[in-house]
Short mmCIF file of N, CA, C and O in Angstrom, two decimals:
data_model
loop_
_atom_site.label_atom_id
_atom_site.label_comp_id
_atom_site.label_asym_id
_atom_site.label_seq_id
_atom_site.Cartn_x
_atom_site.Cartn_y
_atom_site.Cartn_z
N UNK A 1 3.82 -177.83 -96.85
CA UNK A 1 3.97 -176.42 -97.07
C UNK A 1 3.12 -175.62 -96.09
O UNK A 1 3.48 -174.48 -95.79
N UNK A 2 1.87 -176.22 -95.50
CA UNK A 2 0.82 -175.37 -94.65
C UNK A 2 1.63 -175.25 -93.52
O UNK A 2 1.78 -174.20 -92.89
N UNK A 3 2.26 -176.52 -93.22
CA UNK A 3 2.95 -176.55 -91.79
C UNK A 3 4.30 -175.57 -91.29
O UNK A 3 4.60 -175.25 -90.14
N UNK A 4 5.11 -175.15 -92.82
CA UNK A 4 6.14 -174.91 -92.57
C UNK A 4 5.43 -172.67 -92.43
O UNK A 4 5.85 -171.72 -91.77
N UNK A 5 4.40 -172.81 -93.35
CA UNK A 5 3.57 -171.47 -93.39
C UNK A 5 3.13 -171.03 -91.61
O UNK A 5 3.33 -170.11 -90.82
N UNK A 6 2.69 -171.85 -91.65
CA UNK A 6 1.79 -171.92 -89.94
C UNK A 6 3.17 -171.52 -89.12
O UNK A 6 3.25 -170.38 -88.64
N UNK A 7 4.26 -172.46 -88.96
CA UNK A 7 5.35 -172.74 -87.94
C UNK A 7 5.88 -171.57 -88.32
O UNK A 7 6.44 -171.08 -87.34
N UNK A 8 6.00 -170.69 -89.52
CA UNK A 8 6.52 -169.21 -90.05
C UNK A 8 5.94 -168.29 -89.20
O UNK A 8 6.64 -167.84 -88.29
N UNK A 9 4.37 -167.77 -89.38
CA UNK A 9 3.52 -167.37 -88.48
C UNK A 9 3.43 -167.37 -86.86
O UNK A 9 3.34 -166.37 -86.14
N UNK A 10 3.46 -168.56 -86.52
CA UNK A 10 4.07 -168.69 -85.14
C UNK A 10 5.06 -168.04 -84.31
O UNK A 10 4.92 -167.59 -83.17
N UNK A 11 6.30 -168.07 -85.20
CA UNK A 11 7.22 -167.69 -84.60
C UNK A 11 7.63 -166.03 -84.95
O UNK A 11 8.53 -165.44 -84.35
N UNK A 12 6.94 -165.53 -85.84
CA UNK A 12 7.03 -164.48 -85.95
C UNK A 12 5.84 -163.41 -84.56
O UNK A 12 6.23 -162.33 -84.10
N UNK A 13 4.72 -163.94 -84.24
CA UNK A 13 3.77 -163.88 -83.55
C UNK A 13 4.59 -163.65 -82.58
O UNK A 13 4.82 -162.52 -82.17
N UNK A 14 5.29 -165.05 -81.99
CA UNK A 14 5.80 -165.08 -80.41
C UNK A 14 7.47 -164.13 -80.07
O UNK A 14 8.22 -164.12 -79.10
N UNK A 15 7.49 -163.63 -81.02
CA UNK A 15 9.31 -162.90 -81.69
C UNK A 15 8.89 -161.65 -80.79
O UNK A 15 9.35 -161.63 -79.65
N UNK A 16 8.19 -160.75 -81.15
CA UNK A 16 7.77 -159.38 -80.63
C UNK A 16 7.60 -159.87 -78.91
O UNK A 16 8.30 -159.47 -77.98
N UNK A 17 6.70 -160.64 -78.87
CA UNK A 17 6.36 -160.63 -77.00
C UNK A 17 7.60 -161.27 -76.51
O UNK A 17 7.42 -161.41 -75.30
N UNK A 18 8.62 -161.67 -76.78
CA UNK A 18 9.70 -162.37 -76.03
C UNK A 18 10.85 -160.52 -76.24
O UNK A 18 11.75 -160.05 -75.55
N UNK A 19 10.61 -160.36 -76.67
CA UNK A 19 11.80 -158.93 -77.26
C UNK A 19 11.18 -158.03 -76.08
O UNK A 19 11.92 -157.23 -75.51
N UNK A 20 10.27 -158.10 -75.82
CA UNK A 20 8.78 -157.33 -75.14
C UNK A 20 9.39 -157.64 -73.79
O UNK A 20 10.26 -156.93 -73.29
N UNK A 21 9.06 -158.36 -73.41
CA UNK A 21 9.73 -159.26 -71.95
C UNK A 21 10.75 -158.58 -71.72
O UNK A 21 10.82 -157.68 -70.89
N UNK A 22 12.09 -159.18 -72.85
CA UNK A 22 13.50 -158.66 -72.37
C UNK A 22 13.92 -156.99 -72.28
O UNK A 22 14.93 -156.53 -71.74
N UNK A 23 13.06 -156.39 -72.84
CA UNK A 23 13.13 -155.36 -72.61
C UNK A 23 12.56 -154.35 -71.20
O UNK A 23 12.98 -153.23 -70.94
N UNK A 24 11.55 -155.07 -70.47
CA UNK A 24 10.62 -154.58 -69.39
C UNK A 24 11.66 -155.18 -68.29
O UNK A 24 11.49 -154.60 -67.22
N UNK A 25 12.56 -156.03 -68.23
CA UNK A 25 13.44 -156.61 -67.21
C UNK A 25 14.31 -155.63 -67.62
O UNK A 25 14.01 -154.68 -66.89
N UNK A 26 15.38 -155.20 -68.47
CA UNK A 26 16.00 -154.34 -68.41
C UNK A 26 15.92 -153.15 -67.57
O UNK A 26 16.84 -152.68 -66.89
N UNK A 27 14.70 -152.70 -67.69
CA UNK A 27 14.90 -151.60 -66.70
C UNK A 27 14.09 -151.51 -65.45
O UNK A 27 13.33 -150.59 -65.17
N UNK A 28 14.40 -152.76 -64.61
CA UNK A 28 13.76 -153.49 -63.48
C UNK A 28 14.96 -152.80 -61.98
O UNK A 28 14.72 -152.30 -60.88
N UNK A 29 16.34 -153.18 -62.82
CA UNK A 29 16.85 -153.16 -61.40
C UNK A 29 17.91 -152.08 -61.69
O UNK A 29 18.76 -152.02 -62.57
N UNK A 30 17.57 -151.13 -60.54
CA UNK A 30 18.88 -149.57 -60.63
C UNK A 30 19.45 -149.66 -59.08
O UNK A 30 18.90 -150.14 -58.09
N UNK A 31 20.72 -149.05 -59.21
CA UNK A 31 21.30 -149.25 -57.91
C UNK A 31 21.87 -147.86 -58.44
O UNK A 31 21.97 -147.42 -59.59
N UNK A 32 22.28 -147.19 -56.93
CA UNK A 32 23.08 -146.01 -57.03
C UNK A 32 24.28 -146.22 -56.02
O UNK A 32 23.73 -146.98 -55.23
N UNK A 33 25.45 -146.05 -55.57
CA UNK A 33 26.13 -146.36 -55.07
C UNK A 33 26.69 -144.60 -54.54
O UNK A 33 26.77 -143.70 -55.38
N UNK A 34 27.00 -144.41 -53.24
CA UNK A 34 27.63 -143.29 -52.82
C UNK A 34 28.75 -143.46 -52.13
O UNK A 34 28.90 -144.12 -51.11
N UNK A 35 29.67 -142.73 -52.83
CA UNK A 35 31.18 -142.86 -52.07
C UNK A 35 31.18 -141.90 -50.73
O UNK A 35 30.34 -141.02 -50.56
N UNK A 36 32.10 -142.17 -49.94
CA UNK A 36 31.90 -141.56 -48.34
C UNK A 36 33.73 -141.02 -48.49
O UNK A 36 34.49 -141.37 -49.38
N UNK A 37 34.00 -140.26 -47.53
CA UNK A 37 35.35 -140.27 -47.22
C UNK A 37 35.27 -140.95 -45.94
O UNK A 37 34.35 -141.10 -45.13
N UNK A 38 36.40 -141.28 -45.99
CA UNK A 38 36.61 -142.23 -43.87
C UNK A 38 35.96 -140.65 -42.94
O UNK A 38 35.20 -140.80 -41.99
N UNK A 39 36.28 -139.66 -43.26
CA UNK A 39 35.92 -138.84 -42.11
C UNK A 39 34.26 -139.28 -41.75
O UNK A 39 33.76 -139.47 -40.64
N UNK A 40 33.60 -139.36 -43.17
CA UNK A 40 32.26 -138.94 -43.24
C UNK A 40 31.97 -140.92 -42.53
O UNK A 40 31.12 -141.21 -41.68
N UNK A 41 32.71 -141.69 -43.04
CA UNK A 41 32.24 -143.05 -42.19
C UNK A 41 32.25 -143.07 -40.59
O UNK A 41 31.39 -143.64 -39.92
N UNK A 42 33.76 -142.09 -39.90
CA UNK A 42 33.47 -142.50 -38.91
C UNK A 42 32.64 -141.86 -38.15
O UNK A 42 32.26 -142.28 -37.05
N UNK A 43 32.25 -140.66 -38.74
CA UNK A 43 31.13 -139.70 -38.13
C UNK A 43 29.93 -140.46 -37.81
O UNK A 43 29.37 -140.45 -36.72
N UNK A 44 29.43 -141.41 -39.30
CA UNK A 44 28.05 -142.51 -39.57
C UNK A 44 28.17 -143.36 -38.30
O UNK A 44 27.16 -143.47 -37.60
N UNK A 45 29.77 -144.21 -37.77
CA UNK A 45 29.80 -144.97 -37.19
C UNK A 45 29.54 -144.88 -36.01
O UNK A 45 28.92 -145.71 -35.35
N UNK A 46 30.10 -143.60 -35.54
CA UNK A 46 29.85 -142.88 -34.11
C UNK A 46 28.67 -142.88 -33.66
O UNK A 46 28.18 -143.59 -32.78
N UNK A 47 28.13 -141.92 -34.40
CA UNK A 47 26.46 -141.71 -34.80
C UNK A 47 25.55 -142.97 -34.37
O UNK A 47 24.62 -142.89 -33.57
N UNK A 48 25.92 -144.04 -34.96
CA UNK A 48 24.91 -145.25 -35.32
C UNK A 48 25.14 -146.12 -33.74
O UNK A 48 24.23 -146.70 -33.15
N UNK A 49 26.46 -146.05 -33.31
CA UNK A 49 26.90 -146.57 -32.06
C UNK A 49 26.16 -145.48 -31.03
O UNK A 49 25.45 -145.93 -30.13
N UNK A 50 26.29 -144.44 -31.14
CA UNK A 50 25.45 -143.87 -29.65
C UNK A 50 24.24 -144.08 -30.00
O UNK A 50 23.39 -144.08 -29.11
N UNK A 51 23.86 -144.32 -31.37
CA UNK A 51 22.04 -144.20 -30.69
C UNK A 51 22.15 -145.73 -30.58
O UNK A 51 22.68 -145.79 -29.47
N UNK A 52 22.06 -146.53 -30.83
CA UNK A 52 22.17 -148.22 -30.03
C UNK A 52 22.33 -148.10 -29.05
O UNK A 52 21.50 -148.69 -28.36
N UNK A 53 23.49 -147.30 -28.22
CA UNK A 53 24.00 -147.62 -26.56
C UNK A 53 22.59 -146.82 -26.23
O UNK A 53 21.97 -147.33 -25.29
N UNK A 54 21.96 -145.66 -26.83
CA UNK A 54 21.30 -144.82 -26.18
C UNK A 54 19.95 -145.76 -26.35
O UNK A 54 19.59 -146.05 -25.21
N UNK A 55 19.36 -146.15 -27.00
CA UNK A 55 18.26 -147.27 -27.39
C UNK A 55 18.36 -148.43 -25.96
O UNK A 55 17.49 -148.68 -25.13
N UNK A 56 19.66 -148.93 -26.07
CA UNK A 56 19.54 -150.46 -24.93
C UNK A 56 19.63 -149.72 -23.55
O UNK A 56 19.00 -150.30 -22.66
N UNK A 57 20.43 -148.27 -23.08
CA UNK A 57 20.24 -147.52 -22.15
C UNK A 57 18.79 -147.14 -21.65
O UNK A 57 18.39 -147.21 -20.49
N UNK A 58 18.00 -146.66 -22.93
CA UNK A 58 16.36 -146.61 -22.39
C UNK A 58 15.37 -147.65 -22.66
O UNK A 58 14.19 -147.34 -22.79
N UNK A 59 15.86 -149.14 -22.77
CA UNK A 59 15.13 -150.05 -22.49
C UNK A 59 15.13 -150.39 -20.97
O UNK A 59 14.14 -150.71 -20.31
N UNK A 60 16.58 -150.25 -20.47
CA UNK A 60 16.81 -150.62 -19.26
C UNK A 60 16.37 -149.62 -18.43
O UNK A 60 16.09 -149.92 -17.27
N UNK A 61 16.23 -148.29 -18.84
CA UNK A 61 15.86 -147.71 -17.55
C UNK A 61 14.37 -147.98 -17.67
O UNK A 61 13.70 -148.21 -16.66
N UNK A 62 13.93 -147.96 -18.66
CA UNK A 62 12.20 -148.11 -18.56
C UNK A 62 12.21 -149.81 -18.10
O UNK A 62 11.18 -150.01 -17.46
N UNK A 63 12.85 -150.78 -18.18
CA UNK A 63 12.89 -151.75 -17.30
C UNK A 63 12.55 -152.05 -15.53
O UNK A 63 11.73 -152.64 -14.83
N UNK A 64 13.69 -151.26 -15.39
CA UNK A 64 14.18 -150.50 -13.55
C UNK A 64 13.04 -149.79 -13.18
O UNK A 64 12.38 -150.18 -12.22
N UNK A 65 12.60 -148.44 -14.03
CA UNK A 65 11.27 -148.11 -13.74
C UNK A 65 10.13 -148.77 -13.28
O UNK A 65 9.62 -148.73 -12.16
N UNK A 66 9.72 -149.48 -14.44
CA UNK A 66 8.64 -150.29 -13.94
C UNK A 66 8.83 -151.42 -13.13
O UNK A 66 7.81 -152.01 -12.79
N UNK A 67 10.33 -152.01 -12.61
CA UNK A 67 10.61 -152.73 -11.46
C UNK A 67 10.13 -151.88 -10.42
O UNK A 67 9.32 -152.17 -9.54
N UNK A 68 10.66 -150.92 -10.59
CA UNK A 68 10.83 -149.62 -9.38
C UNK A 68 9.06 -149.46 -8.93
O UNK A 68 8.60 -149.73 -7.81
N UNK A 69 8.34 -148.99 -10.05
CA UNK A 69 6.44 -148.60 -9.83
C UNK A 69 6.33 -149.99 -9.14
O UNK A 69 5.92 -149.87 -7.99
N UNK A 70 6.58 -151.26 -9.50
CA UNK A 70 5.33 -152.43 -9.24
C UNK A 70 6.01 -152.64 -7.83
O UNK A 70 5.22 -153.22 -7.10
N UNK A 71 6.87 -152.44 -7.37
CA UNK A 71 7.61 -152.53 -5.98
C UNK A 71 6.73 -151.26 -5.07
O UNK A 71 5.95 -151.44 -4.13
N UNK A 72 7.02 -150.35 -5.51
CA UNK A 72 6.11 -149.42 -4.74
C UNK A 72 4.94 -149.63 -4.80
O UNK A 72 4.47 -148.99 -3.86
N UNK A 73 3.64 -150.45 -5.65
CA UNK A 73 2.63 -150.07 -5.40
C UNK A 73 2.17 -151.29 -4.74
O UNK A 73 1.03 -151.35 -4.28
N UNK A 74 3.48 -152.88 -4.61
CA UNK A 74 3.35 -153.93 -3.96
C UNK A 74 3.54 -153.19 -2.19
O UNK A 74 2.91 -153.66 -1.24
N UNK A 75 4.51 -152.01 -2.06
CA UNK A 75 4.38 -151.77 -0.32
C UNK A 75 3.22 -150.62 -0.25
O UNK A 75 2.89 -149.95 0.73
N UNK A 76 2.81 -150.59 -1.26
CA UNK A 76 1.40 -149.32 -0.70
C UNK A 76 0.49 -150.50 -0.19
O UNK A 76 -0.06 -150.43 0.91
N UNK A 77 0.34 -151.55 -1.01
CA UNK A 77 -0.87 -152.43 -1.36
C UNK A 77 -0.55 -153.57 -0.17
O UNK A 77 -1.59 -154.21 -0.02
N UNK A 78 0.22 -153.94 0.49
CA UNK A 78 0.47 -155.00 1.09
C UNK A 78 0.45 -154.69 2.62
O UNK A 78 0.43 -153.47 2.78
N UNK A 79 0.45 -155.50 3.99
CA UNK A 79 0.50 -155.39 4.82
C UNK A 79 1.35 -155.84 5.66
O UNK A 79 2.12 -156.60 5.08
N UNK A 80 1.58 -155.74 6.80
CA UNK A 80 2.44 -156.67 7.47
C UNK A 80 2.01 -157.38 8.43
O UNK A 80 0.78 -157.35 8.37
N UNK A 81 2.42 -158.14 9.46
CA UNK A 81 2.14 -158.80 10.22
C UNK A 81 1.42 -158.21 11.62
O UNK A 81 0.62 -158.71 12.41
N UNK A 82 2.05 -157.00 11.56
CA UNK A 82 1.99 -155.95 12.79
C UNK A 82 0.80 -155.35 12.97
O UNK A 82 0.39 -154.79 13.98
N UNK A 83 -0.05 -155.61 11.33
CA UNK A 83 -1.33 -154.75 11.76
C UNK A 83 -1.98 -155.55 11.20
O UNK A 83 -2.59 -155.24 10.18
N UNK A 84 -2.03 -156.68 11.68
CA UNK A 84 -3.03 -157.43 11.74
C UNK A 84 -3.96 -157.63 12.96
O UNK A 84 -3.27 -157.68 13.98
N UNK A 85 -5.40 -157.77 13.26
CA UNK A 85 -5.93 -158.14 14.54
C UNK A 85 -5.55 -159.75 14.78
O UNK A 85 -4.81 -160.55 14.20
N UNK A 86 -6.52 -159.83 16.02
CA UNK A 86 -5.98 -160.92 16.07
C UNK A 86 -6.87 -162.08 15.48
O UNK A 86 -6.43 -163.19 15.19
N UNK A 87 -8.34 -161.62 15.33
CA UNK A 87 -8.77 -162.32 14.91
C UNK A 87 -8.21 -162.66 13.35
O UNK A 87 -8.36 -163.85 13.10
N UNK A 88 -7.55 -161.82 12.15
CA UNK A 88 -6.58 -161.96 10.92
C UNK A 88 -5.63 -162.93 11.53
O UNK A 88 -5.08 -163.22 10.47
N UNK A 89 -5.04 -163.62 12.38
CA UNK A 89 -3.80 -163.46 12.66
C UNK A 89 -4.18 -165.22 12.78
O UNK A 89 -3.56 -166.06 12.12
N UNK A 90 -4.54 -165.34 13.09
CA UNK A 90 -5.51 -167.31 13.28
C UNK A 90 -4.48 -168.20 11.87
O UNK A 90 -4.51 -167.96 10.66
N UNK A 91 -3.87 -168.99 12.43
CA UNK A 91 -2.93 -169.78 11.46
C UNK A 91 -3.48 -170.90 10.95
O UNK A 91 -3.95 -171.81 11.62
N UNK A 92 -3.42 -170.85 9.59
CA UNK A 92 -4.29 -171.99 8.75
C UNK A 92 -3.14 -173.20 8.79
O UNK A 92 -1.93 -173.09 8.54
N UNK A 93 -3.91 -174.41 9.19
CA UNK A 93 -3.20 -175.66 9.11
C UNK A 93 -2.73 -175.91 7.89
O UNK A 93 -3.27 -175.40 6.90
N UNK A 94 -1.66 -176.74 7.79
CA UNK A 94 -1.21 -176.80 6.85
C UNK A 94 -1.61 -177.53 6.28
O UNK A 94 -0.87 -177.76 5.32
N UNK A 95 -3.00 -178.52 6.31
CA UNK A 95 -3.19 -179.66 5.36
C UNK A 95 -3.93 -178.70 4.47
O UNK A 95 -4.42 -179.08 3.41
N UNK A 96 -3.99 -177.64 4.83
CA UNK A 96 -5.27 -176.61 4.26
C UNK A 96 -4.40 -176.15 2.99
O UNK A 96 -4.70 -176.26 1.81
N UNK A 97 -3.58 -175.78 3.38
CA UNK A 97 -2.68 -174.81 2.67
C UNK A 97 -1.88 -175.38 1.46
O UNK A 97 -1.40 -174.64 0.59
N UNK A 98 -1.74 -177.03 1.46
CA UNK A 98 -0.86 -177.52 0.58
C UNK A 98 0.57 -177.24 0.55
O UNK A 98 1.13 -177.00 -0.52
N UNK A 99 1.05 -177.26 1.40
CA UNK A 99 2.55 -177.01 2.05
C UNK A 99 2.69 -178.42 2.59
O UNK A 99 2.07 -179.01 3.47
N UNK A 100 3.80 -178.82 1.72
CA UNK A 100 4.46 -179.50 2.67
C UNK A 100 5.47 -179.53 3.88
O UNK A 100 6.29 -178.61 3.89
N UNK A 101 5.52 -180.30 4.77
CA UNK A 101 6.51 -180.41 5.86
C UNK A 101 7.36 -181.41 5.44
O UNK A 101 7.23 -182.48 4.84
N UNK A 102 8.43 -180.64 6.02
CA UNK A 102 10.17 -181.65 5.48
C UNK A 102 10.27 -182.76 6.57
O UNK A 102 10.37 -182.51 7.77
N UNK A 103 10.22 -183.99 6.03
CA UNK A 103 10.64 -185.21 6.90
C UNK A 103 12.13 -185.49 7.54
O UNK A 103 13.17 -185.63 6.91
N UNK A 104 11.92 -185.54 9.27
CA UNK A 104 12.83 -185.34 10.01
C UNK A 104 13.29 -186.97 10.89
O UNK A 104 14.22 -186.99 11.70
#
């Protein structure tokens, strides 16, 4: 009789927190849904397509750009052969250099 008293108790105890639970998930997940007309989609679609082309358009030019700067500041920064003296101009052997020569 204690056991069937106790196992009464128990389950009345754990009854409320399980009701408790199912009720706090209930109002967990809301969705709203909005209807469009086709006009109003293809306007979205248009829309969503130029700014992408316009997005991969200014990756590439800021690409070209900075091709464009590091090219120019490689002929500010660099020299040529022409203005060199002559003492610059002295040709390093090639065992120096780690170049190989092609076998003939």
């Amino acid at each position: 009789m204690k056991k069937l008293a106790i196992a009464a108790v128990l389950i009345s105890l754990l009854t409320p927190l399980t009701s408790l639970a199912a009720a706090q998930q209930q109002d967990m997940e809301h969705m709203s849904v909005t209807y469009r007309t086709p006009l109003e989609y293809a306007i979205y679609q248009y829309t969503t397509d130029l700014l992408n082309s316009f997005k991969l358009q200014l990756r590439a030019d800021i690409h070209l750009q900075a091709r464009m700067n590091i090219q120019q500041m490689y002929q500010e920064q660099s020299f040529t052969d022409n203005t060199l003296n002559a003492d610059q101009q002295e040709t390093i052997p090639v065992r120096l250099t780690g170049a190989t020569t092609s076998a003939e």
